[in-house]
Amino acid sequence: MTKTLGVAMIGHAFMGAAHSQAWRVAPHFFDLPAQPVMRVVCGRDAARASEAAQRLGWFESSDEWRAVIVRDDIDVIDICTPGDSHAEIAIAALAAGKHVICEKPLANSVGEARQMAAAAEAAFSAGVRAMVGFTYRRVPAVALARQLIQEGRIGDVRHIRAQYLQDWIADAEAPLSWRLDKSKAGSGALGDIGAHIIDLTQHITGQRITEVSGQLETFVKERPIASGHAGLSGSAGEGRGPVTVDDAAVFIGRFTGGALGVFEATRFATGRKNSIRIEVNGSQGSLAFDFEDMNVLEFFDAADPDKTAGFRRILVTEPAHPYVAAWWPAGHGLGYEHAFTHQVVDFIRAVAAGDQPTPSFADGLAVQRVLDAVETSSDTRTWQEIPS
Protein backbone atom coordinates (compact mmCIF):
# COMPACT_ATOMS: atom_id res chain seq x y z
CA MET A 1 0.00 0.00 0.00
CA THR A 2 1.34 3.46 -0.92
CA LYS A 3 2.44 5.52 2.05
CA THR A 4 0.57 8.78 2.63
CA LEU A 5 1.88 12.14 3.79
CA GLY A 6 -0.63 14.34 5.58
CA VAL A 7 -0.04 17.97 4.61
CA ALA A 8 -1.00 21.12 6.48
CA MET A 9 -0.50 24.46 4.74
CA ILE A 10 -0.21 27.66 6.78
CA GLY A 11 -1.22 30.73 4.77
CA HIS A 12 -3.59 30.66 1.81
CA ALA A 13 -3.14 33.81 -0.28
CA PHE A 14 -1.09 34.07 -3.51
CA MET A 15 1.57 31.52 -2.58
CA GLY A 16 -0.99 29.34 -0.83
CA ALA A 17 -2.95 29.02 -4.06
CA ALA A 18 0.21 28.09 -6.01
CA HIS A 19 1.25 25.50 -3.42
CA SER A 20 -2.27 24.04 -3.26
CA GLN A 21 -2.26 23.53 -7.02
CA ALA A 22 1.05 21.68 -6.70
CA TRP A 23 -0.12 19.31 -3.95
CA ARG A 24 -3.29 18.53 -5.94
CA VAL A 25 -1.61 17.93 -9.29
CA ALA A 26 1.70 16.23 -8.45
CA PRO A 27 0.39 12.68 -7.80
CA HIS A 28 -1.67 12.71 -11.00
CA PHE A 29 1.31 13.30 -13.31
CA PHE A 30 4.32 11.87 -11.47
CA ASP A 31 4.98 8.47 -9.92
CA LEU A 32 5.54 9.25 -6.26
CA PRO A 33 6.72 7.02 -3.41
CA ALA A 34 4.14 8.62 -1.10
CA GLN A 35 0.70 10.09 -1.69
CA PRO A 36 0.19 13.64 -0.37
CA VAL A 37 -3.12 14.19 1.41
CA MET A 38 -4.26 17.82 1.67
CA ARG A 39 -5.62 17.64 5.19
CA VAL A 40 -5.84 21.18 6.54
CA VAL A 41 -5.17 24.80 5.61
CA CYS A 42 -4.54 27.38 8.32
CA GLY A 43 -5.19 31.12 8.37
CA ARG A 44 -5.59 33.92 10.89
CA ASP A 45 -9.29 34.33 10.12
CA ALA A 46 -11.46 31.22 10.55
CA ALA A 47 -14.06 32.22 7.94
CA ARG A 48 -11.48 33.06 5.30
CA ALA A 49 -9.54 29.87 6.01
CA SER A 50 -12.73 27.84 5.62
CA GLU A 51 -13.46 29.49 2.27
CA ALA A 52 -9.88 28.84 1.15
CA ALA A 53 -10.16 25.16 2.08
CA GLN A 54 -13.20 24.74 -0.13
CA ARG A 55 -11.75 26.75 -3.02
CA LEU A 56 -8.25 25.23 -2.97
CA GLY A 57 -9.15 21.62 -2.24
CA TRP A 58 -8.25 21.07 1.44
CA PHE A 59 -10.28 18.71 3.62
CA GLU A 60 -10.59 21.15 6.51
CA SER A 61 -9.42 24.50 7.86
CA SER A 62 -8.12 25.95 11.10
CA ASP A 63 -7.18 29.31 12.59
CA GLU A 64 -4.74 27.76 15.08
CA TRP A 65 -1.51 26.54 13.51
CA ARG A 66 0.01 25.54 16.84
CA ALA A 67 -2.69 22.91 17.32
CA VAL A 68 -2.30 21.65 13.75
CA ILE A 69 1.46 21.03 13.85
CA VAL A 70 1.16 18.52 16.70
CA ARG A 71 -1.62 16.46 15.09
CA ASP A 72 -0.75 12.81 14.46
CA ASP A 73 -2.29 12.87 10.97
CA ILE A 74 0.02 15.69 9.82
CA ASP A 75 3.45 14.82 8.41
CA VAL A 76 4.33 17.96 6.42
CA ILE A 77 3.98 21.66 7.24
CA ASP A 78 3.96 23.96 4.21
CA ILE A 79 4.63 27.58 5.25
CA CYS A 80 3.18 30.24 2.93
CA THR A 81 2.96 33.14 5.38
CA PRO A 82 4.79 36.50 5.39
CA GLY A 83 8.42 36.28 6.45
CA ASP A 84 7.92 37.56 10.00
CA SER A 85 6.34 34.24 11.03
CA HIS A 86 8.59 31.80 9.15
CA ALA A 87 11.05 31.17 11.97
CA GLU A 88 8.47 30.61 14.71
CA ILE A 89 6.36 28.22 12.65
CA ALA A 90 9.24 26.29 11.08
CA ILE A 91 11.18 25.78 14.30
CA ALA A 92 8.04 24.63 16.14
CA ALA A 93 7.06 22.27 13.31
CA LEU A 94 10.53 20.70 13.16
CA ALA A 95 10.51 20.25 16.94
CA ALA A 96 7.16 18.47 16.56
CA GLY A 97 8.76 16.04 14.10
CA LYS A 98 7.14 17.43 10.95
CA HIS A 99 8.83 17.83 7.58
CA VAL A 100 8.81 21.48 6.46
CA ILE A 101 8.62 23.39 3.20
CA CYS A 102 9.04 27.13 3.79
CA GLU A 103 8.52 29.89 1.25
CA LYS A 104 11.40 32.21 0.42
CA PRO A 105 13.21 34.18 1.61
CA LEU A 106 13.81 31.82 4.50
CA ALA A 107 13.48 34.53 7.16
CA ASN A 108 13.55 38.28 7.77
CA SER A 109 17.07 38.33 9.19
CA VAL A 110 20.30 36.35 9.27
CA GLY A 111 19.72 35.64 12.96
CA GLU A 112 16.33 34.03 12.30
CA ALA A 113 17.66 32.11 9.30
CA ARG A 114 20.58 30.81 11.36
CA GLN A 115 18.16 29.52 14.03
CA MET A 116 16.03 27.84 11.35
CA ALA A 117 19.06 26.20 9.73
CA ALA A 118 20.24 24.93 13.12
CA ALA A 119 16.78 23.51 13.87
CA ALA A 120 16.71 21.77 10.50
CA GLU A 121 20.17 20.30 11.05
CA ALA A 122 19.15 18.98 14.47
CA ALA A 123 15.94 17.49 13.07
CA PHE A 124 17.75 15.76 10.22
CA SER A 125 19.21 13.10 12.51
CA ALA A 126 15.66 12.25 13.61
CA GLY A 127 14.58 11.69 10.00
CA VAL A 128 12.87 15.06 9.63
CA ARG A 129 13.52 17.07 6.46
CA ALA A 130 13.29 20.79 5.63
CA MET A 131 13.40 22.70 2.34
CA VAL A 132 13.08 26.35 1.31
CA GLY A 133 10.92 27.14 -1.71
CA PHE A 134 13.13 28.73 -4.35
CA THR A 135 10.73 27.43 -6.97
CA TYR A 136 12.30 28.89 -10.10
CA ARG A 137 15.12 26.34 -9.80
CA ARG A 138 12.59 23.84 -11.11
CA VAL A 139 11.63 25.62 -14.33
CA PRO A 140 12.84 23.10 -16.96
CA ALA A 141 14.86 25.70 -18.91
CA VAL A 142 16.65 26.76 -15.71
CA ALA A 143 17.37 23.14 -14.79
CA LEU A 144 18.75 22.58 -18.30
CA ALA A 145 21.01 25.64 -17.97
CA ARG A 146 22.48 24.16 -14.78
CA GLN A 147 23.05 20.82 -16.53
CA LEU A 148 24.87 22.46 -19.46
CA ILE A 149 27.15 24.43 -17.14
CA GLN A 150 27.89 21.29 -15.09
CA GLU A 151 28.77 19.49 -18.33
CA GLY A 152 31.29 22.23 -19.17
CA ARG A 153 29.43 23.38 -22.28
CA ILE A 154 30.24 27.06 -21.72
CA GLY A 155 33.66 26.57 -20.14
CA ASP A 156 34.86 28.71 -17.25
CA VAL A 157 32.18 31.11 -16.03
CA ARG A 158 33.28 34.75 -16.30
CA HIS A 159 30.17 36.96 -16.24
CA ILE A 160 26.77 36.52 -14.59
CA ARG A 161 23.96 39.02 -15.16
CA ALA A 162 20.69 38.69 -13.32
CA GLN A 163 17.58 40.84 -13.27
CA TYR A 164 14.18 40.39 -11.69
CA LEU A 165 11.87 43.07 -13.08
CA GLN A 166 8.27 43.76 -12.06
CA ASP A 167 6.03 46.83 -12.18
CA TRP A 168 3.12 46.11 -9.84
CA ILE A 169 3.81 49.15 -7.63
CA ALA A 170 5.12 51.50 -10.33
CA ASP A 171 1.90 53.48 -9.82
CA ALA A 172 2.62 55.78 -6.86
CA GLU A 173 -1.03 55.42 -5.76
CA ALA A 174 -0.93 51.63 -5.55
CA PRO A 175 -1.89 50.83 -1.94
CA LEU A 176 0.27 49.50 0.85
CA SER A 177 0.53 45.77 1.48
CA TRP A 178 2.50 43.58 3.89
CA ARG A 179 5.22 43.37 1.23
CA LEU A 180 5.90 47.09 1.78
CA ASP A 181 6.17 46.75 5.57
CA LYS A 182 9.69 45.91 6.81
CA SER A 183 8.39 44.46 10.07
CA LYS A 184 6.51 41.78 8.09
CA ALA A 185 8.55 41.38 4.89
CA GLY A 186 12.09 42.04 6.14
CA SER A 187 12.96 43.93 2.97
CA GLY A 188 11.34 44.96 -0.30
CA ALA A 189 12.38 44.12 -3.83
CA LEU A 190 15.73 42.91 -2.47
CA GLY A 191 14.32 40.07 -0.37
CA ASP A 192 11.09 39.38 -2.22
CA ILE A 193 12.48 38.99 -5.74
CA GLY A 194 16.22 39.67 -5.40
CA ALA A 195 16.47 36.53 -3.26
CA HIS A 196 15.35 34.50 -6.28
CA ILE A 197 18.11 35.71 -8.59
CA ILE A 198 20.72 35.30 -5.85
CA ASP A 199 19.65 31.68 -5.44
CA LEU A 200 19.31 31.07 -9.19
CA THR A 201 22.77 32.33 -10.07
CA GLN A 202 24.44 30.34 -7.30
CA HIS A 203 22.41 27.24 -8.22
CA ILE A 204 22.95 27.44 -11.98
CA THR A 205 26.69 28.09 -11.76
CA GLY A 206 27.45 25.95 -8.72
CA GLN A 207 29.37 28.90 -7.28
CA ARG A 208 28.84 31.06 -4.20
CA ILE A 209 28.72 34.86 -4.04
CA THR A 210 31.67 35.99 -1.91
CA GLU A 211 31.37 39.80 -1.80
CA VAL A 212 28.95 42.53 -2.86
CA SER A 213 28.54 46.25 -3.25
CA GLY A 214 24.98 47.49 -3.53
CA GLN A 215 22.48 50.29 -3.36
CA LEU A 216 18.82 50.30 -2.37
CA GLU A 217 16.22 52.94 -3.22
CA THR A 218 12.65 53.68 -2.16
CA PHE A 219 11.12 55.86 -4.87
CA VAL A 220 7.67 56.30 -3.28
CA LYS A 221 7.90 57.04 0.44
CA GLU A 222 4.20 56.74 1.34
CA ARG A 223 1.10 55.18 -0.17
CA PRO A 224 -2.64 54.84 0.42
CA ILE A 225 -3.63 52.41 3.16
CA ALA A 226 -5.25 49.36 1.56
CA SER A 227 -8.86 48.41 2.13
CA GLY A 228 -8.46 44.99 0.52
CA HIS A 229 -6.07 42.76 -1.43
CA ALA A 230 -6.22 40.23 -4.25
CA GLY A 231 -2.90 38.61 -5.18
CA LEU A 232 -0.29 41.34 -5.57
CA SER A 233 -2.83 44.11 -6.19
CA GLY A 234 -5.20 45.86 -3.79
CA SER A 235 -7.71 48.66 -3.42
CA ALA A 236 -7.02 51.94 -1.61
CA GLY A 237 -8.89 52.93 1.53
CA GLU A 238 -8.70 55.98 3.77
CA GLY A 239 -5.44 57.62 4.80
CA ARG A 240 -1.83 57.08 3.87
CA GLY A 241 1.09 55.22 5.45
CA PRO A 242 4.87 54.94 5.07
CA VAL A 243 6.70 52.52 2.80
CA THR A 244 9.43 51.02 4.98
CA VAL A 245 11.22 48.78 2.46
CA ASP A 246 13.21 49.25 -0.73
CA ASP A 247 11.47 49.59 -4.09
CA ALA A 248 14.61 48.63 -6.02
CA ALA A 249 18.00 47.05 -5.40
CA VAL A 250 21.12 46.99 -7.54
CA PHE A 251 24.42 45.36 -6.67
CA ILE A 252 27.57 43.90 -8.10
CA GLY A 253 29.39 40.91 -6.74
CA ARG A 254 32.10 38.32 -7.16
CA PHE A 255 31.71 34.54 -7.18
CA THR A 256 33.98 31.83 -5.79
CA GLY A 257 35.21 30.91 -9.28
CA GLY A 258 36.24 34.51 -9.99
CA ALA A 259 33.22 35.46 -12.10
CA LEU A 260 31.74 38.95 -11.84
CA GLY A 261 28.02 39.33 -11.15
CA VAL A 262 25.62 42.20 -11.85
CA PHE A 263 22.19 42.11 -10.18
CA GLU A 264 19.02 44.21 -10.34
CA ALA A 265 15.70 43.68 -8.58
CA THR A 266 12.89 46.20 -8.94
CA ARG A 267 9.13 46.55 -8.80
CA PHE A 268 9.33 49.76 -10.85
CA ALA A 269 10.30 48.37 -14.29
CA THR A 270 7.21 49.74 -16.04
CA GLY A 271 5.91 47.20 -18.54
CA ARG A 272 7.83 44.24 -17.08
CA LYS A 273 5.43 41.94 -15.26
CA ASN A 274 7.61 39.07 -14.07
CA SER A 275 10.82 39.14 -16.06
CA ILE A 276 13.60 37.04 -14.58
CA ARG A 277 16.60 37.46 -16.85
CA ILE A 278 19.75 35.41 -16.35
CA GLU A 279 22.75 35.44 -18.68
CA VAL A 280 25.96 33.52 -18.04
CA ASN A 281 29.04 34.08 -20.21
CA GLY A 282 31.82 31.52 -20.19
CA SER A 283 35.12 30.92 -21.95
CA GLN A 284 33.46 28.56 -24.45
CA GLY A 285 29.89 29.80 -24.69
CA SER A 286 26.94 31.56 -23.12
CA LEU A 287 23.44 30.85 -21.82
CA ALA A 288 20.49 33.24 -21.53
CA PHE A 289 17.03 32.84 -19.97
CA ASP A 290 14.01 35.11 -19.53
CA PHE A 291 11.04 33.89 -17.50
CA GLU A 292 8.64 35.86 -19.72
CA ASP A 293 9.61 33.28 -22.37
CA MET A 294 10.03 30.53 -19.84
CA ASN A 295 10.04 27.50 -22.16
CA VAL A 296 13.10 28.77 -24.03
CA LEU A 297 16.83 28.66 -23.23
CA GLU A 298 19.29 30.47 -25.48
CA PHE A 299 22.68 28.79 -25.95
CA PHE A 300 25.78 30.07 -27.75
CA ASP A 301 28.58 27.63 -28.52
CA ALA A 302 31.89 29.38 -29.27
CA ALA A 303 33.08 26.26 -31.09
CA ASP A 304 30.55 26.76 -33.91
CA PRO A 305 32.02 28.02 -37.22
CA ASP A 306 31.75 31.78 -37.72
CA LYS A 307 29.53 31.33 -40.76
CA THR A 308 26.73 29.76 -38.73
CA ALA A 309 27.57 30.92 -35.20
CA GLY A 310 24.86 32.53 -33.08
CA PHE A 311 22.61 32.01 -30.14
CA ARG A 312 20.61 28.81 -30.51
CA ARG A 313 16.98 28.94 -29.32
CA ILE A 314 16.28 25.72 -27.44
CA LEU A 315 12.58 25.01 -26.92
CA VAL A 316 12.72 23.17 -23.58
CA THR A 317 9.69 20.94 -24.07
CA GLU A 318 11.28 17.63 -25.09
CA PRO A 319 10.93 14.50 -22.94
CA ALA A 320 14.73 14.52 -22.57
CA HIS A 321 14.56 17.86 -20.76
CA PRO A 322 14.27 18.07 -16.95
CA TYR A 323 10.76 17.31 -15.60
CA VAL A 324 9.10 17.51 -19.04
CA ALA A 325 8.49 13.80 -19.75
CA ALA A 326 5.68 13.69 -17.17
CA TRP A 327 3.67 16.38 -18.95
CA TRP A 328 2.60 17.04 -22.54
CA PRO A 329 3.90 16.18 -26.03
CA ALA A 330 6.90 18.16 -27.29
CA GLY A 331 6.11 21.78 -28.11
CA HIS A 332 3.27 22.05 -25.58
CA GLY A 333 4.67 24.58 -23.11
CA LEU A 334 4.58 24.61 -19.34
CA GLY A 335 3.64 27.55 -17.11
CA TYR A 336 4.33 29.27 -13.80
CA GLU A 337 2.45 26.70 -11.72
CA HIS A 338 4.39 23.69 -13.03
CA ALA A 339 7.57 24.60 -11.12
CA PHE A 340 5.60 24.39 -7.87
CA THR A 341 4.49 20.88 -8.84
CA HIS A 342 8.11 19.92 -9.54
CA GLN A 343 9.00 21.29 -6.11
CA VAL A 344 6.45 19.02 -4.43
CA VAL A 345 7.65 16.03 -6.46
CA ASP A 346 11.29 16.55 -5.52
CA PHE A 347 10.39 17.15 -1.89
CA ILE A 348 8.29 13.97 -1.57
CA ARG A 349 10.94 11.87 -3.29
CA ALA A 350 13.68 13.20 -1.02
CA VAL A 351 11.63 12.65 2.13
CA ALA A 352 10.74 9.10 1.09
CA ALA A 353 14.39 8.31 0.31
CA GLY A 354 15.68 9.92 3.51
CA ASP A 355 17.69 12.42 1.44
CA GLN A 356 18.15 16.13 2.05
CA PRO A 357 15.74 18.02 -0.24
CA THR A 358 17.23 21.05 -1.94
CA PRO A 359 17.45 23.92 -1.50
CA SER A 360 17.99 23.24 2.20
CA PHE A 361 17.56 25.68 5.07
CA ALA A 362 21.36 26.03 4.97
CA ASP A 363 21.01 27.18 1.34
CA GLY A 364 18.33 29.62 2.47
CA LEU A 365 20.68 30.96 5.14
CA ALA A 366 23.37 31.48 2.48
CA VAL A 367 20.96 33.62 0.45
CA GLN A 368 19.95 35.52 3.59
CA ARG A 369 23.61 36.41 4.21
CA VAL A 370 23.87 37.91 0.73
CA LEU A 371 20.67 39.93 1.28
CA ASP A 372 22.05 41.23 4.58
CA ALA A 373 25.38 42.13 3.00
CA VAL A 374 23.70 44.08 0.18
CA GLU A 375 21.60 46.04 2.69
CA THR A 376 24.66 46.75 4.84
CA SER A 377 26.63 47.82 1.76
CA SER A 378 23.88 50.24 0.78
CA ASP A 379 23.75 51.72 4.29
CA THR A 380 27.53 52.07 4.67
CA ARG A 381 28.62 52.56 1.02
CA THR A 382 31.22 49.81 1.43
CA TRP A 383 32.04 46.43 -0.07
CA GLN A 384 30.82 43.57 2.09
CA GLU A 385 32.25 40.07 2.27
CA ILE A 386 29.81 37.17 2.59
CA PRO A 387 30.58 34.67 5.38
CA SER A 388 30.89 31.11 4.09
Coordinates of C-alpha atoms in Angstrom, one line a residue, residues 17-191:
A17 CA -2.9 29.0 -4.1
A18 CA 0.2 28.1 -6.0
H19 CA 1.2 25.5 -3.4
S20 CA -2.3 24.0 -3.3
Q21 CA -2.3 23.5 -7.0
A22 CA 1.0 21.7 -6.7
W23 CA -0.1 19.3 -3.9
R24 CA -3.3 18.5 -5.9
V25 CA -1.6 17.9 -9.3
A26 CA 1.7 16.2 -8.4
P27 CA 0.4 12.7 -7.8
H28 CA -1.7 12.7 -11.0
F29 CA 1.3 13.3 -13.3
F30 CA 4.3 11.9 -11.5
D31 CA 5.0 8.5 -9.9
L32 CA 5.5 9.2 -6.3
P33 CA 6.7 7.0 -3.4
A34 CA 4.1 8.6 -1.1
Q35 CA 0.7 10.1 -1.7
P36 CA 0.2 13.6 -0.4
V37 CA -3.1 14.2 1.4
M38 CA -4.3 17.8 1.7
R39 CA -5.6 17.6 5.2
V40 CA -5.8 21.2 6.5
V41 CA -5.2 24.8 5.6
C42 CA -4.5 27.4 8.3
G43 CA -5.2 31.1 8.4
R44 CA -5.6 33.9 10.9
D45 CA -9.3 34.3 10.1
A46 CA -11.5 31.2 10.5
A47 CA -14.1 32.2 7.9
R48 CA -11.5 33.1 5.3
A49 CA -9.5 29.9 6.0
S50 CA -12.7 27.8 5.6
E51 CA -13.5 29.5 2.3
A52 CA -9.9 28.8 1.2
A53 CA -10.2 25.2 2.1
Q54 CA -13.2 24.7 -0.1
R55 CA -11.7 26.8 -3.0
L56 CA -8.3 25.2 -3.0
G57 CA -9.2 21.6 -2.2
W58 CA -8.2 21.1 1.4
F59 CA -10.3 18.7 3.6
E60 CA -10.6 21.2 6.5
S61 CA -9.4 24.5 7.9
S62 CA -8.1 26.0 11.1
D63 CA -7.2 29.3 12.6
E64 CA -4.7 27.8 15.1
W65 CA -1.5 26.5 13.5
R66 CA 0.0 25.5 16.8
A67 CA -2.7 22.9 17.3
V68 CA -2.3 21.7 13.8
I69 CA 1.5 21.0 13.8
V70 CA 1.2 18.5 16.7
R71 CA -1.6 16.5 15.1
D72 CA -0.8 12.8 14.5
D73 CA -2.3 12.9 11.0
I74 CA 0.0 15.7 9.8
D75 CA 3.4 14.8 8.4
V76 CA 4.3 18.0 6.4
I77 CA 4.0 21.7 7.2
D78 CA 4.0 24.0 4.2
I79 CA 4.6 27.6 5.2
C80 CA 3.2 30.2 2.9
T81 CA 3.0 33.1 5.4
P82 CA 4.8 36.5 5.4
G83 CA 8.4 36.3 6.5
D84 CA 7.9 37.6 10.0
S85 CA 6.3 34.2 11.0
H86 CA 8.6 31.8 9.2
A87 CA 11.1 31.2 12.0
E88 CA 8.5 30.6 14.7
I89 CA 6.4 28.2 12.6
A90 CA 9.2 26.3 11.1
I91 CA 11.2 25.8 14.3
A92 CA 8.0 24.6 16.1
A93 CA 7.1 22.3 13.3
L94 CA 10.5 20.7 13.2
A95 CA 10.5 20.2 16.9
A96 CA 7.2 18.5 16.6
G97 CA 8.8 16.0 14.1
K98 CA 7.1 17.4 11.0
H99 CA 8.8 17.8 7.6
V100 CA 8.8 21.5 6.5
I101 CA 8.6 23.4 3.2
C102 CA 9.0 27.1 3.8
E103 CA 8.5 29.9 1.3
K104 CA 11.4 32.2 0.4
P105 CA 13.2 34.2 1.6
L106 CA 13.8 31.8 4.5
A107 CA 13.5 34.5 7.2
N108 CA 13.5 38.3 7.8
S109 CA 17.1 38.3 9.2
V110 CA 20.3 36.3 9.3
G111 CA 19.7 35.6 13.0
E112 CA 16.3 34.0 12.3
A113 CA 17.7 32.1 9.3
R114 CA 20.6 30.8 11.4
Q115 CA 18.2 29.5 14.0
M116 CA 16.0 27.8 11.4
A117 CA 19.1 26.2 9.7
A118 CA 20.2 24.9 13.1
A119 CA 16.8 23.5 13.9
A120 CA 16.7 21.8 10.5
E121 CA 20.2 20.3 11.1
A122 CA 19.2 19.0 14.5
A123 CA 15.9 17.5 13.1
F124 CA 17.8 15.8 10.2
S125 CA 19.2 13.1 12.5
A126 CA 15.7 12.2 13.6
G127 CA 14.6 11.7 10.0
V128 CA 12.9 15.1 9.6
R129 CA 13.5 17.1 6.5
A130 CA 13.3 20.8 5.6
M131 CA 13.4 22.7 2.3
V132 CA 13.1 26.3 1.3
G133 CA 10.9 27.1 -1.7
F134 CA 13.1 28.7 -4.3
T135 CA 10.7 27.4 -7.0
Y136 CA 12.3 28.9 -10.1
R137 CA 15.1 26.3 -9.8
R138 CA 12.6 23.8 -11.1
V139 CA 11.6 25.6 -14.3
P140 CA 12.8 23.1 -17.0
A141 CA 14.9 25.7 -18.9
V142 CA 16.7 26.8 -15.7
A143 CA 17.4 23.1 -14.8
L144 CA 18.7 22.6 -18.3
A145 CA 21.0 25.6 -18.0
R146 CA 22.5 24.2 -14.8
Q147 CA 23.1 20.8 -16.5
L148 CA 24.9 22.5 -19.5
I149 CA 27.2 24.4 -17.1
Q150 CA 27.9 21.3 -15.1
E151 CA 28.8 19.5 -18.3
G152 CA 31.3 22.2 -19.2
R153 CA 29.4 23.4 -22.3
I154 CA 30.2 27.1 -21.7
G155 CA 33.7 26.6 -20.1
D156 CA 34.9 28.7 -17.2
V157 CA 32.2 31.1 -16.0
R158 CA 33.3 34.7 -16.3
H159 CA 30.2 37.0 -16.2
I160 CA 26.8 36.5 -14.6
R161 CA 24.0 39.0 -15.2
A162 CA 20.7 38.7 -13.3
Q163 CA 17.6 40.8 -13.3
Y164 CA 14.2 40.4 -11.7
L165 CA 11.9 43.1 -13.1
Q166 CA 8.3 43.8 -12.1
D167 CA 6.0 46.8 -12.2
W168 CA 3.1 46.1 -9.8
I169 CA 3.8 49.1 -7.6
A170 CA 5.1 51.5 -10.3
D171 CA 1.9 53.5 -9.8
A172 CA 2.6 55.8 -6.9
E173 CA -1.0 55.4 -5.8
A174 CA -0.9 51.6 -5.6
P175 CA -1.9 50.8 -1.9
L176 CA 0.3 49.5 0.9
S177 CA 0.5 45.8 1.5
W178 CA 2.5 43.6 3.9
R179 CA 5.2 43.4 1.2
L180 CA 5.9 47.1 1.8
D181 CA 6.2 46.7 5.6
K182 CA 9.7 45.9 6.8
S183 CA 8.4 44.5 10.1
K184 CA 6.5 41.8 8.1
A185 CA 8.5 41.4 4.9
G186 CA 12.1 42.0 6.1
S187 CA 13.0 43.9 3.0
G188 CA 11.3 45.0 -0.3
A189 CA 12.4 44.1 -3.8
L190 CA 15.7 42.9 -2.5
G191 CA 14.3 40.1 -0.4

